PDB file of C-alpha atoms in Angstrom:
ATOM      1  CA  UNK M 457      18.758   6.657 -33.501  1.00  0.00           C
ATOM      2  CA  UNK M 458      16.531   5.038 -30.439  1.00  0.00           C
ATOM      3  CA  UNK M 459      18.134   1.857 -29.588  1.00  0.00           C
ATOM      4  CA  UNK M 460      21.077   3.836 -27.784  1.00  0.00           C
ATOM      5  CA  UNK M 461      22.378   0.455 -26.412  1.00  0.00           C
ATOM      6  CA  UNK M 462      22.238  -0.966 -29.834  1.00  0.00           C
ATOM      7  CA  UNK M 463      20.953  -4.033 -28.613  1.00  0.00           C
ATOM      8  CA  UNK M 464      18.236  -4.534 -30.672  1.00  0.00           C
ATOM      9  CA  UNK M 465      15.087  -3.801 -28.788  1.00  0.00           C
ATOM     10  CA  UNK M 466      13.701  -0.902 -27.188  1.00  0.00           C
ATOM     11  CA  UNK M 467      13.343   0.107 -23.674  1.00  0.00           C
ATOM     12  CA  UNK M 468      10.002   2.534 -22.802  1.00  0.00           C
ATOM     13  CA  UNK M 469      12.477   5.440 -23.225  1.00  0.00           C
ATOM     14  CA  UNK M 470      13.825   4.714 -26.757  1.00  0.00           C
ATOM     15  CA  UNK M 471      10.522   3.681 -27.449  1.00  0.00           C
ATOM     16  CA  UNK M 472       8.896   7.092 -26.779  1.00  0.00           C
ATOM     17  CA  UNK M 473      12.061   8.846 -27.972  1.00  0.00           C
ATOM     18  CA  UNK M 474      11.100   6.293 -31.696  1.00  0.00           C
ATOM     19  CA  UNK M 475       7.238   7.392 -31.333  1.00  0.00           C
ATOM     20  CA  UNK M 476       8.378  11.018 -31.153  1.00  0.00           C
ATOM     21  CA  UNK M 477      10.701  10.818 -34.229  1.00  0.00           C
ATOM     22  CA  UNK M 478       7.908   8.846 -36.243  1.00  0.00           C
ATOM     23  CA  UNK M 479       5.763  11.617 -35.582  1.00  0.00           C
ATOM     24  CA  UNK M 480       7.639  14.597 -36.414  1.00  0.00           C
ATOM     25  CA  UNK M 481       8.627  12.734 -39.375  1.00  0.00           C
ATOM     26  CA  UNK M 482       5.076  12.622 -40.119  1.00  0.00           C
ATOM     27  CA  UNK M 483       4.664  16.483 -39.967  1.00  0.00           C
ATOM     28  CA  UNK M 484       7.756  16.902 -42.273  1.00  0.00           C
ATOM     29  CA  UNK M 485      10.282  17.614 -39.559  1.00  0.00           C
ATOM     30  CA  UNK M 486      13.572  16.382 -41.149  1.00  0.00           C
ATOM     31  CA  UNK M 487      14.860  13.559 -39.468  1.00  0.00           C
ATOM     32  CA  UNK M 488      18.430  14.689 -37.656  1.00  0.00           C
ATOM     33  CA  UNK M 489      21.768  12.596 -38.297  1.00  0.00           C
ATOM     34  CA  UNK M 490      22.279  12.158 -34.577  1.00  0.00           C
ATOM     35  CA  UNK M 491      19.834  12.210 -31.474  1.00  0.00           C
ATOM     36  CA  UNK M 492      18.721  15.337 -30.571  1.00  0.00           C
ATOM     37  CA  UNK M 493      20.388  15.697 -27.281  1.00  0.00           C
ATOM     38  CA  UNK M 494      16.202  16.118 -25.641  1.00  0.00           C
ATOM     39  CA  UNK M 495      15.693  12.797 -26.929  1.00  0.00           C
ATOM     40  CA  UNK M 496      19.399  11.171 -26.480  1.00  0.00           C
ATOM     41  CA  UNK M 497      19.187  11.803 -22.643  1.00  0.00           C
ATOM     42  CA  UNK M 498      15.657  10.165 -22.018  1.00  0.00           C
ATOM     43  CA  UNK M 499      16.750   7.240 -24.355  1.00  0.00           C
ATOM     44  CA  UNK M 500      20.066   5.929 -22.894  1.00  0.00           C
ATOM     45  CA  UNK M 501      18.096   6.171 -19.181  1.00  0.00           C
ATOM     46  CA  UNK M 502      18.311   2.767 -17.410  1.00  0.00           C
ATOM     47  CA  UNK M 503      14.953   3.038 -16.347  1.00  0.00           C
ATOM     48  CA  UNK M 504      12.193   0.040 -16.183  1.00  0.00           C
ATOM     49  CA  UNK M 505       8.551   0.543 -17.438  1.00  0.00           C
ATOM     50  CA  UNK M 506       7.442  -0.959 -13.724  1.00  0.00           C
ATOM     51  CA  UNK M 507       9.820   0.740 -10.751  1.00  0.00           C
ATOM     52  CA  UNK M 508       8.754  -1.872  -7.924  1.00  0.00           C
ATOM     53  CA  UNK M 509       8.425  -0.339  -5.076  1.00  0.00           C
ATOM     54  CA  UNK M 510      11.292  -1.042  -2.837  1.00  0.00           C
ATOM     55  CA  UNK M 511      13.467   0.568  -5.650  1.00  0.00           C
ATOM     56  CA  UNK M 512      11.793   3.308  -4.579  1.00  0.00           C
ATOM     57  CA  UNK M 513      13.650   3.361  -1.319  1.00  0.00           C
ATOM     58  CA  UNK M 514      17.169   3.594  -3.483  1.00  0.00           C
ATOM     59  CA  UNK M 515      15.708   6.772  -5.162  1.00  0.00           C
ATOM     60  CA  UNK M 516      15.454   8.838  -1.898  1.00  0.00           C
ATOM     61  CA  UNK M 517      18.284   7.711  -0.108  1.00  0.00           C
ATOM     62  CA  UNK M 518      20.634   9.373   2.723  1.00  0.00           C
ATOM     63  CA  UNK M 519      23.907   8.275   1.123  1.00  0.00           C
ATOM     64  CA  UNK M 520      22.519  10.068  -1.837  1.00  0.00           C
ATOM     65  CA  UNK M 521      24.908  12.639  -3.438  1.00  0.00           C
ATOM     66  CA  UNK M 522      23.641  15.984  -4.117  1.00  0.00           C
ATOM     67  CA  UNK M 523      23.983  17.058  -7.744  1.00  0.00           C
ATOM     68  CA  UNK M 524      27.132  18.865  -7.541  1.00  0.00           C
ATOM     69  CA  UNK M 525      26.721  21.231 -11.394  1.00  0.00           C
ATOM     70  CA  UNK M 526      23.621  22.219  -9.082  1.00  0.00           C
ATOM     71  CA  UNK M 527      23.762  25.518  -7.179  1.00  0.00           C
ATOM     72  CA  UNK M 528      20.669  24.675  -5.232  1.00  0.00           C
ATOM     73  CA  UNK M 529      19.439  21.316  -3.716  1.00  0.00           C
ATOM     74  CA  UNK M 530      16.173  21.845  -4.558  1.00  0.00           C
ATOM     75  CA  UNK M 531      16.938  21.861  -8.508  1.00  0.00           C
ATOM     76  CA  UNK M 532      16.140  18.161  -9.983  1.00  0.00           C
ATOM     77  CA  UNK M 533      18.287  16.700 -11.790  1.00  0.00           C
ATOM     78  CA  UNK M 534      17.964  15.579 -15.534  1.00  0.00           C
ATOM     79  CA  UNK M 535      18.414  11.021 -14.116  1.00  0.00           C
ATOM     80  CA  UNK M 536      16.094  12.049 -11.005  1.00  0.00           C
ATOM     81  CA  UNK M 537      13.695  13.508 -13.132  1.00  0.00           C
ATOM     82  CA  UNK M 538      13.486  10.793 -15.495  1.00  0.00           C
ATOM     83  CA  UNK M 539      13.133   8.697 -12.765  1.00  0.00           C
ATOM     84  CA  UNK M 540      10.152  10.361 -11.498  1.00  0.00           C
ATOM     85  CA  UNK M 541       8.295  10.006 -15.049  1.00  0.00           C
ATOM     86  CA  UNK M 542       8.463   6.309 -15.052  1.00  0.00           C
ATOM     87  CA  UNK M 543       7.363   5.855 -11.595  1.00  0.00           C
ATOM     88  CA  UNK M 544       4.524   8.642 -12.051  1.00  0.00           C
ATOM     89  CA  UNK M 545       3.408   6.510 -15.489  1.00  0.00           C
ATOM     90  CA  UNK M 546       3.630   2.930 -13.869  1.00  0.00           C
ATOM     91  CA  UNK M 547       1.361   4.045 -11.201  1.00  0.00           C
ATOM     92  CA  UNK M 548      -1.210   6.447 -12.391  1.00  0.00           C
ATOM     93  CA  UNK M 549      -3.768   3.716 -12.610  1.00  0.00           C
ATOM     94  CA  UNK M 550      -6.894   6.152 -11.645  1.00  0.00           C
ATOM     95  CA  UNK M 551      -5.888   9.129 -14.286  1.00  0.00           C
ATOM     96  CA  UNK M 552      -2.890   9.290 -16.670  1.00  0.00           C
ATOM     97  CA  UNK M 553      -2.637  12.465 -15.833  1.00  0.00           C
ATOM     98  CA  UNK M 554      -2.562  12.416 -12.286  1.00  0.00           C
ATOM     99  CA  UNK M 555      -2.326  10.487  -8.698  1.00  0.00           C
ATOM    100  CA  UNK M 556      -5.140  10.268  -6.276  1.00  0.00           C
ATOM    101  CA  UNK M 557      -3.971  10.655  -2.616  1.00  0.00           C
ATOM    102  CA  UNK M 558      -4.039   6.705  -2.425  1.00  0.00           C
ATOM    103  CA  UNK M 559      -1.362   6.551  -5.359  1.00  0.00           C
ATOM    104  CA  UNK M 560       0.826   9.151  -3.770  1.00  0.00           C
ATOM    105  CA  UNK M 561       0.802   8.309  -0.679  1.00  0.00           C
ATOM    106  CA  UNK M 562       1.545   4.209  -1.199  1.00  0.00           C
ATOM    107  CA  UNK M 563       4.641   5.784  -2.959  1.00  0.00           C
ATOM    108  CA  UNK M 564       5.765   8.196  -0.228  1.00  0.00           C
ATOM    109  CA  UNK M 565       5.300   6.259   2.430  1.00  0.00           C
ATOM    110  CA  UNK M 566       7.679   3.943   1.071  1.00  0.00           C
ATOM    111  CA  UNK M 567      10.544   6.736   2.160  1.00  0.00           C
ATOM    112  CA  UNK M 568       9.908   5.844   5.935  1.00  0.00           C
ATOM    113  CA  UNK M 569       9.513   9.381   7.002  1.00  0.00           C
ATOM    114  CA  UNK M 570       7.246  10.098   9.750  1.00  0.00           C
ATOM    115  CA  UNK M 571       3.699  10.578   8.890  1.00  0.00           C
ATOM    116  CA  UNK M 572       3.634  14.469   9.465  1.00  0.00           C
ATOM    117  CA  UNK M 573       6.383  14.913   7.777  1.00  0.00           C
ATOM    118  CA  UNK M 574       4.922  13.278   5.253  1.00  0.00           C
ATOM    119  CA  UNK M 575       1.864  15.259   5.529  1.00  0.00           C
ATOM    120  CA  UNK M 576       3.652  18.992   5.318  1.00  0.00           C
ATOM    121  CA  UNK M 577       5.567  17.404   2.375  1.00  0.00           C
ATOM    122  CA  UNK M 578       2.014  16.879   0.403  1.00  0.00           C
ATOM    123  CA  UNK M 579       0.836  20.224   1.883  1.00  0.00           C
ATOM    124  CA  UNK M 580       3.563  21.855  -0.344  1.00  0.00           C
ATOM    125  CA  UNK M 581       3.935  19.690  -3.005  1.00  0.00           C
ATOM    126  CA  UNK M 582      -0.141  20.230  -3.537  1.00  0.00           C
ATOM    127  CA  UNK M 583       0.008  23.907  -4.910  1.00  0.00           C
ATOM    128  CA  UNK M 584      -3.999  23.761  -5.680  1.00  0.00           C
ATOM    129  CA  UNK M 585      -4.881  21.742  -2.821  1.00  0.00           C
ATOM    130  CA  UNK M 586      -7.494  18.984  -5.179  1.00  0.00           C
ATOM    131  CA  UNK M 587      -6.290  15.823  -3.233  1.00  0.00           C
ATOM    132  CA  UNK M 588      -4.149  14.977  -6.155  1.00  0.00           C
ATOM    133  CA  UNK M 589      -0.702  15.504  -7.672  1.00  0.00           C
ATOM    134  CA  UNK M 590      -0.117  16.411 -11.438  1.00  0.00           C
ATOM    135  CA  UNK M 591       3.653  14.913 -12.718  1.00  0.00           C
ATOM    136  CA  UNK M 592       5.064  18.577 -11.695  1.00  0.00           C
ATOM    137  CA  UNK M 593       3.480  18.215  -7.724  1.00  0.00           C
ATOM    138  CA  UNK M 594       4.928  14.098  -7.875  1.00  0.00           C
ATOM    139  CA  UNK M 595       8.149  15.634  -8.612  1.00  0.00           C
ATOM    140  CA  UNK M 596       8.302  17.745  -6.278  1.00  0.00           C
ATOM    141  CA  UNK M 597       7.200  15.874  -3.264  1.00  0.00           C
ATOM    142  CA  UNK M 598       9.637  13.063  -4.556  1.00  0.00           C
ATOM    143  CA  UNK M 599      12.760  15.500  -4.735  1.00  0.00           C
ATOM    144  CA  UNK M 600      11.377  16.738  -0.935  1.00  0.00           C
ATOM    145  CA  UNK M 601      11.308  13.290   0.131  1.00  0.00           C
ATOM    146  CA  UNK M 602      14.774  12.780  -0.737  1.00  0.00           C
ATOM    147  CA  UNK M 603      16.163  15.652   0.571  1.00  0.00           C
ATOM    148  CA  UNK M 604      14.806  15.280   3.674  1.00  0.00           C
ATOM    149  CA  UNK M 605      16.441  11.470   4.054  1.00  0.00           C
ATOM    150  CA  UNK M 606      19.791  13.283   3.360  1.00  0.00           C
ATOM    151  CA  UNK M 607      19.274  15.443   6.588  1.00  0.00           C
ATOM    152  CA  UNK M 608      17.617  18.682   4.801  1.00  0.00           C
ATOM    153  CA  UNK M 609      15.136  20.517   6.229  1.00  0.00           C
ATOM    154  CA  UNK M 610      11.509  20.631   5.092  1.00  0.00           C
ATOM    155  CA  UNK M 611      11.181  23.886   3.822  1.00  0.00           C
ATOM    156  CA  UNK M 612       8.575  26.214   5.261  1.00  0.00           C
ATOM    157  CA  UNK M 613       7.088  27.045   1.851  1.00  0.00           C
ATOM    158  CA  UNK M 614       7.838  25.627  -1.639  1.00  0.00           C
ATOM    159  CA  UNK M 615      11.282  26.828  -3.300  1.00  0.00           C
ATOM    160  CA  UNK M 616      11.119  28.559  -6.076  1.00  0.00           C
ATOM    161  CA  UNK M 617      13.015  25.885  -8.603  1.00  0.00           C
ATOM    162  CA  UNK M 618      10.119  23.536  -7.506  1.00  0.00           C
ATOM    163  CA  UNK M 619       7.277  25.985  -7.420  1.00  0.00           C
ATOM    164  CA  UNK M 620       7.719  26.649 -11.513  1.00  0.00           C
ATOM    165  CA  UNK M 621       7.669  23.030 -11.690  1.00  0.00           C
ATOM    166  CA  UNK M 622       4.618  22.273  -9.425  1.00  0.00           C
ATOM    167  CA  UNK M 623       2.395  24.816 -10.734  1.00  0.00           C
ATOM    168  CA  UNK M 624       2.965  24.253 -14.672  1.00  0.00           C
ATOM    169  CA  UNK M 625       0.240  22.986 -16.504  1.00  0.00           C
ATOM    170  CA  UNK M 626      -1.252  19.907 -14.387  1.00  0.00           C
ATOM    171  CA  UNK M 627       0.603  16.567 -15.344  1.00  0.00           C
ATOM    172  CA  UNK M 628       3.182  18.070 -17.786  1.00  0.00           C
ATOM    173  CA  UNK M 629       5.871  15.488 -18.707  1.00  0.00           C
ATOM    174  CA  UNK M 630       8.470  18.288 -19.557  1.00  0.00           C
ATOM    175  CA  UNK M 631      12.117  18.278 -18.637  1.00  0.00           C
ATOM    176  CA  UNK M 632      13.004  21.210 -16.282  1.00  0.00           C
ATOM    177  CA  UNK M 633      15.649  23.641 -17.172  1.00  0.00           C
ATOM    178  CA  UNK M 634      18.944  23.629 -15.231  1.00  0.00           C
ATOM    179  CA  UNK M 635      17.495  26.469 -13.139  1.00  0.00           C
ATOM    180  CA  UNK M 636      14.423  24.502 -12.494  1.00  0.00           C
ATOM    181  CA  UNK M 637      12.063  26.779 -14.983  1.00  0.00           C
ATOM    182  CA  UNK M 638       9.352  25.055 -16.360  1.00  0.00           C
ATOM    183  CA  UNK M 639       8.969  24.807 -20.130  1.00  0.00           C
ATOM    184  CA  UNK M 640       6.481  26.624 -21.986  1.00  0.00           C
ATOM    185  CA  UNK M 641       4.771  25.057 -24.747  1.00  0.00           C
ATOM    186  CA  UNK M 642       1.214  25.422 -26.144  1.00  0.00           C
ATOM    187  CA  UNK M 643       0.996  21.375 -26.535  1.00  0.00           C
ATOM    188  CA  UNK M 644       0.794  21.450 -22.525  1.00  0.00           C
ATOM    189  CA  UNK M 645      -2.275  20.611 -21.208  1.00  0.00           C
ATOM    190  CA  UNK M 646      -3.111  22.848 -17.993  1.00  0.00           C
ATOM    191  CA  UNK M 647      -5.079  21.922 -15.173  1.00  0.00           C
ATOM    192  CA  UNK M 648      -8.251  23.359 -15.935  1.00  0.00           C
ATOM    193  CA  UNK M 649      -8.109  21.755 -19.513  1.00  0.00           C
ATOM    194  CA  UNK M 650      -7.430  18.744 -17.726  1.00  0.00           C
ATOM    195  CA  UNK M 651     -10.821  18.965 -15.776  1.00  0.00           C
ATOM    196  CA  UNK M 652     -13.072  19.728 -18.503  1.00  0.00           C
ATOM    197  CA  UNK M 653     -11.123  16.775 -20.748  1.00  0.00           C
ATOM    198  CA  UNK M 654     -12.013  14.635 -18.131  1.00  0.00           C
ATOM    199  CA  UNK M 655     -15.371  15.102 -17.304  1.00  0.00           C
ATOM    200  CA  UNK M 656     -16.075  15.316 -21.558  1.00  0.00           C
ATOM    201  CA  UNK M 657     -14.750  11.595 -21.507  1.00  0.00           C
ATOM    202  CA  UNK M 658     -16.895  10.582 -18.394  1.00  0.00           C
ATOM    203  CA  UNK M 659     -19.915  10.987 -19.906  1.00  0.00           C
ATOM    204  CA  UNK M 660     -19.695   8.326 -22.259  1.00  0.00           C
ATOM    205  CA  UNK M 661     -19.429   6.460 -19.521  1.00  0.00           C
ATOM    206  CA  UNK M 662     -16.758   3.890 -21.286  1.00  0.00           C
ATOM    207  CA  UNK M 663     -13.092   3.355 -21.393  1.00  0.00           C
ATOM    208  CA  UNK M 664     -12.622   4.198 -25.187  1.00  0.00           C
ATOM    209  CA  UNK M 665     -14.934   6.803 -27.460  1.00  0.00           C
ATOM    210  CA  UNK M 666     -15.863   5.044 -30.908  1.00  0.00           C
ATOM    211  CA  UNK M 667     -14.899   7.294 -34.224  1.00  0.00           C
ATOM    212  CA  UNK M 668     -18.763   8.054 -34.556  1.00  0.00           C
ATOM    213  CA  UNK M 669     -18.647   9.383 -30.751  1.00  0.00           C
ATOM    214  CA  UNK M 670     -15.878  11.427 -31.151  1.00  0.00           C
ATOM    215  CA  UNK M 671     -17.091  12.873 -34.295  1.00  0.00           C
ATOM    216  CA  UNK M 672     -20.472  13.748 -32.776  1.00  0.00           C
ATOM    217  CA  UNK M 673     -18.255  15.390 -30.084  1.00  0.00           C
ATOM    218  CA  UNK M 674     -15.348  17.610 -32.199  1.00  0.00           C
ATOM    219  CA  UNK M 675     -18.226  18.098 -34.871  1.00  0.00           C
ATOM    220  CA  UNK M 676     -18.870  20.901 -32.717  1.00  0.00           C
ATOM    221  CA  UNK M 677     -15.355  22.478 -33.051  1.00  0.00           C
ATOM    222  CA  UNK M 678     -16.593  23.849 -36.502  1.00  0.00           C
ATOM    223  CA  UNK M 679     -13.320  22.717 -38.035  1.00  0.00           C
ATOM    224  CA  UNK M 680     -12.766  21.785 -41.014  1.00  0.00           C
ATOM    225  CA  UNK M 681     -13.199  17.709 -42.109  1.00  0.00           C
ATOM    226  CA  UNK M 682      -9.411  17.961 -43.297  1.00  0.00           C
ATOM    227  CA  UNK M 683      -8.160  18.865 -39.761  1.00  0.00           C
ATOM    228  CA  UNK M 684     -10.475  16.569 -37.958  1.00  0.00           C
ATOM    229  CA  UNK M 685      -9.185  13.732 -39.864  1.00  0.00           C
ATOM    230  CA  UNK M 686      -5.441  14.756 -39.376  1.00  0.00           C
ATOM    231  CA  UNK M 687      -6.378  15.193 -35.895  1.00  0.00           C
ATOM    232  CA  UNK M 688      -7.976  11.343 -35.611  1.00  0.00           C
ATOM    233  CA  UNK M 689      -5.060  10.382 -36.947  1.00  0.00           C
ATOM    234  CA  UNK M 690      -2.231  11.994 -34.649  1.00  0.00           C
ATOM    235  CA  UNK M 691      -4.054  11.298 -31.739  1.00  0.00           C
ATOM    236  CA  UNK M 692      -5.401   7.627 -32.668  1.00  0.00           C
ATOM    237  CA  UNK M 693      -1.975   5.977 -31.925  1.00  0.00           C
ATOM    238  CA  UNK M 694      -2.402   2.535 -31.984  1.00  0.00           C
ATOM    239  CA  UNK M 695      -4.894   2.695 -34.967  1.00  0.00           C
ATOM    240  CA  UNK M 696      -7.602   0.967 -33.069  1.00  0.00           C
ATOM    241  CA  UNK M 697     -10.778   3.328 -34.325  1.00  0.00           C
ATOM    242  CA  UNK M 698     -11.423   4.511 -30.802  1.00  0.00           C
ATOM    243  CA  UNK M 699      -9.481   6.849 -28.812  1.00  0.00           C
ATOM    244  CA  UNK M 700      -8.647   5.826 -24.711  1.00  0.00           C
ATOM    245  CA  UNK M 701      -8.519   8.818 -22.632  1.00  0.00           C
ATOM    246  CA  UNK M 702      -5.082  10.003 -22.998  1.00  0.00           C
ATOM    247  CA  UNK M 703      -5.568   9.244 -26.861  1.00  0.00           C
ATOM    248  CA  UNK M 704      -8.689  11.701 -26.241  1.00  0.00           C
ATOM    249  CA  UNK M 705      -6.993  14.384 -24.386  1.00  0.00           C
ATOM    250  CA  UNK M 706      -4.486  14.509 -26.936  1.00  0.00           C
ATOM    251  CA  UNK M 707      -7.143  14.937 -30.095  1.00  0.00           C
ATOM    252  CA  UNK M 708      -9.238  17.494 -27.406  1.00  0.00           C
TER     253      UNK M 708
END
C-alpha cells in the first residue's frame, strides 16, 4: 500500500504514510484494500527528505501557474502544501515544531524579494507575533512569497483561506481543505500546549527523558499503569527506552 512507485523502497512520504498504517493497525483499525486517498496523495509526492535550498527558488517562481480548480490564489494547493512539510521538517533544527526567525528567514530570503517585503510578509504570516513560525505561519509566508514573484500584491492583512491555516494549533502538519479550512482534530497540539511541552522537556536539561524520568513525570497524571504503558508505547517509536522531544510531546 506505501511503496506507490513499487520500487521497492520507501521515500519519507510512503514511509510516514507505512508508520501511520502500522499504527492504526495497532489500535485495531482494519487495514483498507487500497490507500486511503489522505495517505495515497502524500505517498506518490516526489518530494526529498532534504529540499536544498536553491530548489527552493523553483517553488516560488514567476512562471508559476496558479492552481486553476482554485477559486482564490491564496488557497494552497494539495503538491504546494506537501512541499512546504518537507522543507518545514528538513529545517526545523531548533524545535520540531517550529522555526526561529534565523530558520525562516535563511528560507525566505532565498525568494529574492526585497527585504521589506520580506518583512510585511513575516508581519502577516506571524499571527501571534513570538519571533517564530508554527508549520501553518511557514505555509503561509511560503504561499505569500510565491504569489508575490508571480506579480500579486502583498495583501494588507492575512486572507482568510490562510488565516484558518496560520492560526490552527501551532505546528499542525494537517492538510488544508479545498477552501483552505483548517482541520480539527483533538490529536493537534495547540500553541500553548506547545509552550508548556517545551519548557516540561527543558528541565531535564537533556536531549532524550529516560523511562524512569518520564514516569516520575506522567506519574502525576493519576492514570492508570495500563494507559501509561500503552501510552510509552505509542509514543516510544523507535523502541529506544527514552523518548526525544517530539516522541515526548506526543506521549504529553
Amino acid at each position: 500500500l506505501s511503496d506507490a512507485d513499487s520500487d521497492g523502497r520507501l521515500s519519507r512520504p510512503e514511509f510516514a504514510c507505512a508508520v501511520h498504517l502500522a499504527n492504526q493497525k495497532r489500535q485495531g483499525v482494519a487495514l483498507p484494500s487500497e490507500l486511503p486517498a489522505e495517505l495515497a496523495l502524500a505517498s506518490a509526492a516526489d518530494v526529498p527528505a532534504i529540499v536544498p535550498l536553491q530548489q527552493l527558488d523553483s517553488m516560488a517562481s514567476p512562471a508559476e501557474a496558479c492552481e486553476p480548480s482554485s477559486p482564490s490564489p491564496w488557497v494552497i494547493s494539495p503538491e504546494n502544501f506537501v512541499k512546504y512539510q518537507s522543507i518545514f521538517s528538513a529545517h526545523a533544527q531548533t524545535d520540531p515544531m517550529c522555526l526561529s526567525s534565523d530558520e525562516a528567514s535563511e528560507l525566505l530570503q532565498q525568494s529574492r524579494l526585497p527585504r521589506p517585503e520580506l518583512e510585511e510578509i513575516w508581519r502577516l504570516a506571524d499571527v501571534n507575533d513570538d519571533g517564530w513560525l508554527t508549520f501553518g505561519e511557514f505555509a503561509c509566508a511560503m504561499h505569500l512569497v510565491g504569489r508575490r514573484r508571480q506579480n500579486l500584491d502583498i495583501p494588507q492583512e492575512l486572507p482568510p483561506e490562510l488565516l484558518a491555516l496560520a492560526s490552527s494549533s501551532g505546528g499542525a502538519l494537517a492538510l488544508p481543505s479545498s477552501t483552505g479550512s483548517s482541520t480539527s482534530s483533538p490529536w493537534i497540539i495547540s500553541h500553548s500546549q506547545l509552550v508548556k511541552y517545551r519548557s516540561l522537556f527543558q528541565k531535564f536539561d537533556t536531549q532524550f527523558i529516560s523511562r524512569d524520568e518520564a514516569n516520575g513525570l506522567f506519574g502525576n497524571s493519576q492514570l492508570p499503569d495500563e494507559d501509561l504503558s500503552q501510552i510509552w508505547r505509542l509514543a516510544d517509536m523507535d523502541f529506544d527506552n527514552r523518548l526525544s522531544f517530539k516522541e515526548f510531546l506526543c506521549a504529553m
